[in-house]
Amino acid sequence: DGGITQSPKYLFRKEGQNVTLSCEQNLNHDAMYWYRQDPGQGLRLIYYSQIVNDFQKGDIAEGYSVSREKKESFPLTVTSAQKNPTAFYLCASFRSGGRNSDGYTFGSGTRLTVV
Amino acid sequence: GEDVEQSLFLSVREGDSSVINCTYTDSSSTYLYWYKQEPGAGLQLLTYIFSNMDMKQDQRLTVLLNKKDKHLSLRIADTQTGDSAIYFCAEREQAGTALIFGKGTTLSVSS
């Protein structure tokens, strides 16, 4: 079955370390997104990519970086410059040119905790 | 910029109807969605409505759109304990732009 996979499910990071969250999809979707979820804050857009080798900053891109070398993969790096990285991170994808009724397909999320 | 507002909590008894409300500011919003999130999981698309529609019904779910007031609601009939989750309203202006989400409404269903 096609889907979108995020790994790991739980991740612990020490202060000052960079960590990379994986997001892989086999849906042949063109667009991929990273959101951050904090309690009571809803989902806030970090970065998105509509095509391979291109990506755009979202509302809260500072302290994060991404790459899109392959259509299937959109990894997110949380750098040491991100002051408050503890959160639940969600990756999503969408087939450009697809029906808007399809909405986004979401991964199951990665919970990052700074220790 | 665009903004989507939702009330944060709703508590109902099993068997009652639940109504979750959402307001948005972008008058050019064309596509509006409702997502459900269970604890520790990603988001699942429940239903959607296009801005040229007033109502959409899908089994126990009814979506009402008042475009003049920029108000969207999700009604869940015969609410069950399995409906307990966070419900997100989201809007998008046009295809290709990112979804803008509300902060989510936590629905608690008691038996």
Short mmCIF file of C-alpha atoms in Angstrom, two decimals:
data_model
loop_
_atom_site.label_atom_id
_atom_site.label_comp_id
_atom_site.label_asym_id
_atom_site.label_seq_id
_atom_site.Cartn_x
_atom_site.Cartn_y
_atom_site.Cartn_z
CA ASP A 1 0.00 0.00 0.00
CA GLY A 2 1.18 3.51 -0.73
CA GLY A 3 1.80 5.85 2.12
CA ILE A 4 4.05 8.29 3.86
CA THR A 5 6.51 7.10 6.49
CA GLN A 6 8.17 9.17 9.17
CA SER A 7 11.03 7.89 11.27
CA PRO A 8 11.91 7.61 14.01
CA LYS A 9 8.67 7.81 15.98
CA TYR A 10 10.51 9.16 19.03
CA LEU A 11 13.78 11.07 18.99
CA PHE A 12 15.85 12.50 21.81
CA ARG A 13 18.39 15.24 21.22
CA LYS A 14 20.99 16.77 23.46
CA GLU A 15 21.38 20.50 23.59
CA GLY A 16 23.58 21.77 20.76
CA GLN A 17 23.10 18.77 18.49
CA ASN A 18 21.64 18.67 15.01
CA VAL A 19 19.15 15.91 14.29
CA THR A 20 17.49 14.80 11.05
CA LEU A 21 13.91 13.58 10.79
CA SER A 22 13.11 11.29 7.91
CA CYS A 23 10.03 11.51 5.66
CA GLU A 24 9.54 9.10 2.76
CA GLN A 25 6.51 8.66 0.50
CA ASN A 26 5.73 6.16 -2.23
CA LEU A 27 2.59 7.93 -3.44
CA ASN A 28 4.34 9.64 -6.35
CA HIS A 29 3.30 12.98 -4.85
CA ASP A 30 5.08 16.09 -6.05
CA ALA A 31 4.56 18.34 -3.05
CA MET A 32 5.78 17.65 0.48
CA TYR A 33 5.42 19.66 3.68
CA TRP A 34 6.77 19.81 7.22
CA TYR A 35 4.64 21.05 10.08
CA ARG A 36 5.40 21.49 13.73
CA GLN A 37 2.69 20.85 16.33
CA ASP A 38 2.76 22.23 19.87
CA PRO A 39 -0.07 21.85 22.40
CA GLY A 40 -2.67 24.54 21.84
CA GLN A 41 -0.77 25.92 18.83
CA GLY A 42 -2.13 23.79 16.05
CA LEU A 43 0.08 23.06 13.05
CA ARG A 44 2.62 25.59 11.91
CA LEU A 45 4.34 25.30 8.52
CA ILE A 46 8.15 24.95 8.62
CA TYR A 47 9.13 24.23 5.00
CA TYR A 48 7.50 22.91 1.87
CA SER A 49 8.61 21.64 -1.50
CA GLN A 50 6.51 21.50 -4.63
CA ILE A 51 9.10 19.89 -6.86
CA VAL A 52 12.43 18.12 -6.61
CA ASN A 53 15.41 20.39 -5.90
CA ASP A 54 13.17 23.26 -4.84
CA PHE A 55 11.73 24.22 -1.46
CA GLN A 56 10.24 27.25 0.25
CA LYS A 57 10.29 28.57 3.80
CA GLY A 58 7.11 28.42 5.79
CA ASP A 59 6.11 30.54 8.76
CA ILE A 60 8.67 29.19 11.24
CA ALA A 61 11.70 28.11 9.17
CA GLU A 62 14.37 29.59 11.46
CA GLY A 63 16.57 26.88 12.98
CA TYR A 64 15.48 24.26 10.44
CA SER A 65 16.82 23.08 7.09
CA VAL A 66 15.54 20.70 4.42
CA SER A 67 16.59 19.08 1.17
CA ARG A 68 14.63 17.57 -1.70
CA GLU A 69 17.05 15.56 -3.80
CA LYS A 70 14.52 12.85 -4.58
CA LYS A 71 10.80 13.01 -5.16
CA GLU A 72 10.20 10.39 -2.48
CA SER A 73 12.20 11.99 0.31
CA PHE A 74 12.01 15.28 2.22
CA PRO A 75 14.23 15.12 5.34
CA LEU A 76 14.09 17.86 7.96
CA THR A 77 17.15 18.83 9.98
CA VAL A 78 16.59 20.51 13.33
CA THR A 79 19.73 22.51 13.97
CA SER A 80 21.22 23.73 17.22
CA ALA A 81 19.99 27.20 16.25
CA GLN A 82 16.39 26.13 16.93
CA LYS A 83 15.87 27.39 20.48
CA ASN A 84 12.85 25.31 21.42
CA PRO A 85 12.82 22.17 19.28
CA THR A 86 10.77 19.92 21.56
CA ALA A 87 7.57 19.27 19.59
CA PHE A 88 5.65 16.83 17.44
CA TYR A 89 6.70 17.02 13.78
CA LEU A 90 4.38 16.05 10.97
CA CYS A 91 5.24 15.46 7.33
CA ALA A 92 2.60 15.57 4.60
CA SER A 93 2.41 15.14 0.85
CA PHE A 94 0.06 16.15 -1.94
CA ARG A 95 -0.18 15.23 -5.61
CA SER A 96 0.07 18.46 -7.56
CA GLY A 97 -2.59 18.49 -10.20
CA GLY A 98 -4.59 16.03 -8.18
CA ARG A 99 -8.08 16.66 -6.93
CA ASN A 100 -8.22 19.15 -4.11
CA SER A 101 -10.73 16.87 -2.47
CA ASP A 102 -7.82 14.54 -1.81
CA GLY A 103 -6.32 16.88 0.75
CA TYR A 104 -2.93 16.07 2.21
CA THR A 105 -1.67 12.65 3.23
CA PHE A 106 0.06 12.81 6.61
CA GLY A 107 2.71 10.65 8.18
CA SER A 108 2.30 9.41 11.73
CA GLY A 109 4.70 11.98 13.14
CA THR A 110 7.99 12.17 15.04
CA ARG A 111 8.10 13.35 18.63
CA LEU A 112 11.35 15.17 19.30
CA THR A 113 12.47 15.82 22.85
CA VAL A 114 15.52 17.81 23.92
CA VAL A 115 17.23 16.30 26.96
CA GLY B 1 -2.11 37.05 6.52
CA GLU B 2 -4.58 34.21 6.58
CA ASP B 3 -5.88 33.06 9.94
CA VAL B 4 -8.11 30.19 10.99
CA GLU B 5 -9.78 30.24 14.41
CA GLN B 6 -11.41 27.41 16.35
CA SER B 7 -12.62 26.98 19.88
CA LEU B 8 -10.20 24.77 21.80
CA PHE B 9 -12.49 22.34 23.65
CA LEU B 10 -15.88 20.68 23.27
CA SER B 11 -17.38 18.11 25.59
CA VAL B 12 -20.47 16.05 24.71
CA ARG B 13 -22.25 12.94 25.87
CA GLU B 14 -22.32 9.78 23.79
CA GLY B 15 -25.25 9.78 21.39
CA ASP B 16 -25.53 13.57 21.26
CA SER B 17 -24.59 15.68 18.25
CA SER B 18 -21.30 17.59 18.26
CA VAL B 19 -20.82 20.87 16.43
CA ILE B 20 -17.31 22.18 15.91
CA ASN B 21 -16.98 25.70 14.59
CA CYS B 22 -14.29 27.44 12.58
CA THR B 23 -13.82 30.94 11.20
CA TYR B 24 -11.32 32.03 8.59
CA THR B 25 -10.18 35.39 7.33
CA ASP B 26 -9.06 34.80 3.75
CA SER B 27 -12.00 35.65 1.52
CA SER B 28 -10.30 33.99 -1.43
CA SER B 29 -10.20 30.61 0.33
CA THR B 30 -11.42 28.10 -2.16
CA TYR B 31 -10.96 24.78 -0.42
CA LEU B 32 -11.83 24.02 3.20
CA TYR B 33 -11.08 20.80 5.01
CA TRP B 34 -11.72 19.00 8.27
CA TYR B 35 -9.06 16.70 9.68
CA LYS B 36 -9.13 14.36 12.69
CA GLN B 37 -6.11 13.58 14.86
CA GLU B 38 -6.10 10.77 17.39
CA PRO B 39 -3.50 10.81 20.21
CA GLY B 40 0.08 10.42 19.01
CA ALA B 41 -0.95 10.03 15.38
CA GLY B 42 -0.92 12.01 12.17
CA LEU B 43 -3.91 13.77 10.67
CA GLN B 44 -6.66 11.98 8.80
CA LEU B 45 -8.78 13.80 6.23
CA LEU B 46 -12.44 13.58 7.25
CA THR B 47 -14.17 15.70 4.67
CA TYR B 48 -13.86 18.81 2.56
CA ILE B 49 -16.05 21.47 1.00
CA PHE B 50 -15.51 23.83 -1.88
CA SER B 51 -16.36 27.50 -1.48
CA ASN B 52 -19.16 27.28 -4.04
CA MET B 53 -21.04 24.85 -1.79
CA ASP B 54 -23.20 25.63 1.25
CA MET B 55 -23.48 22.17 2.72
CA LYS B 56 -22.04 18.73 2.38
CA GLN B 57 -23.19 15.56 4.11
CA ASP B 58 -21.18 12.38 4.43
CA GLN B 59 -22.75 9.70 6.64
CA ARG B 60 -22.64 11.09 10.22
CA LEU B 61 -20.75 14.21 9.16
CA THR B 62 -22.38 17.44 7.96
CA VAL B 63 -20.33 20.43 6.90
CA LEU B 64 -21.96 23.85 6.69
CA LEU B 65 -20.27 26.82 5.02
CA ASN B 66 -21.38 30.42 5.43
CA LYS B 67 -19.12 32.18 2.98
CA LYS B 68 -20.47 35.62 3.80
CA ASP B 69 -19.50 35.26 7.46
CA LYS B 70 -16.45 33.07 6.65
CA HIS B 71 -17.78 30.45 9.03
CA LEU B 72 -17.41 26.71 8.70
CA SER B 73 -18.89 24.06 10.96
CA LEU B 74 -18.63 20.30 11.33
CA ARG B 75 -21.56 18.44 12.84
CA ILE B 76 -21.08 14.86 14.01
CA ALA B 77 -24.36 13.06 14.54
CA ASP B 78 -24.73 10.33 17.19
CA THR B 79 -21.28 11.05 18.62
CA GLN B 80 -19.40 7.98 19.86
CA THR B 81 -16.49 7.61 22.28
CA GLY B 82 -14.32 6.74 19.27
CA ASP B 83 -14.93 10.25 17.96
CA SER B 84 -12.84 11.66 20.82
CA ALA B 85 -9.91 13.37 19.10
CA ILE B 86 -8.61 16.75 17.98
CA TYR B 87 -10.40 18.20 14.95
CA PHE B 88 -8.64 20.67 12.70
CA CYS B 89 -10.15 23.07 10.25
CA ALA B 90 -7.88 24.00 7.31
CA GLU B 91 -8.17 26.30 4.33
CA ARG B 92 -6.30 26.84 1.11
CA GLU B 93 -6.61 29.59 -1.43
CA GLN B 94 -5.75 27.60 -4.50
CA ALA B 95 -4.10 24.40 -5.55
CA GLY B 96 -0.39 24.38 -4.88
CA THR B 97 -0.40 26.61 -1.84
CA ALA B 98 0.10 25.20 1.62
CA LEU B 99 -2.82 24.46 3.91
CA ILE B 100 -3.39 26.86 6.79
CA PHE B 101 -4.63 25.08 9.92
CA GLY B 102 -6.58 26.23 12.92
CA LYS B 103 -5.30 25.34 16.39
CA GLY B 104 -7.64 22.39 16.68
CA THR B 105 -10.70 21.59 18.79
CA THR B 106 -10.35 18.79 21.33
CA LEU B 107 -13.59 16.80 21.38
CA SER B 108 -14.21 14.77 24.52
CA VAL B 109 -17.07 12.25 24.45
CA SER B 110 -18.31 10.82 27.73
CA SER B 111 -20.44 7.69 28.05
#
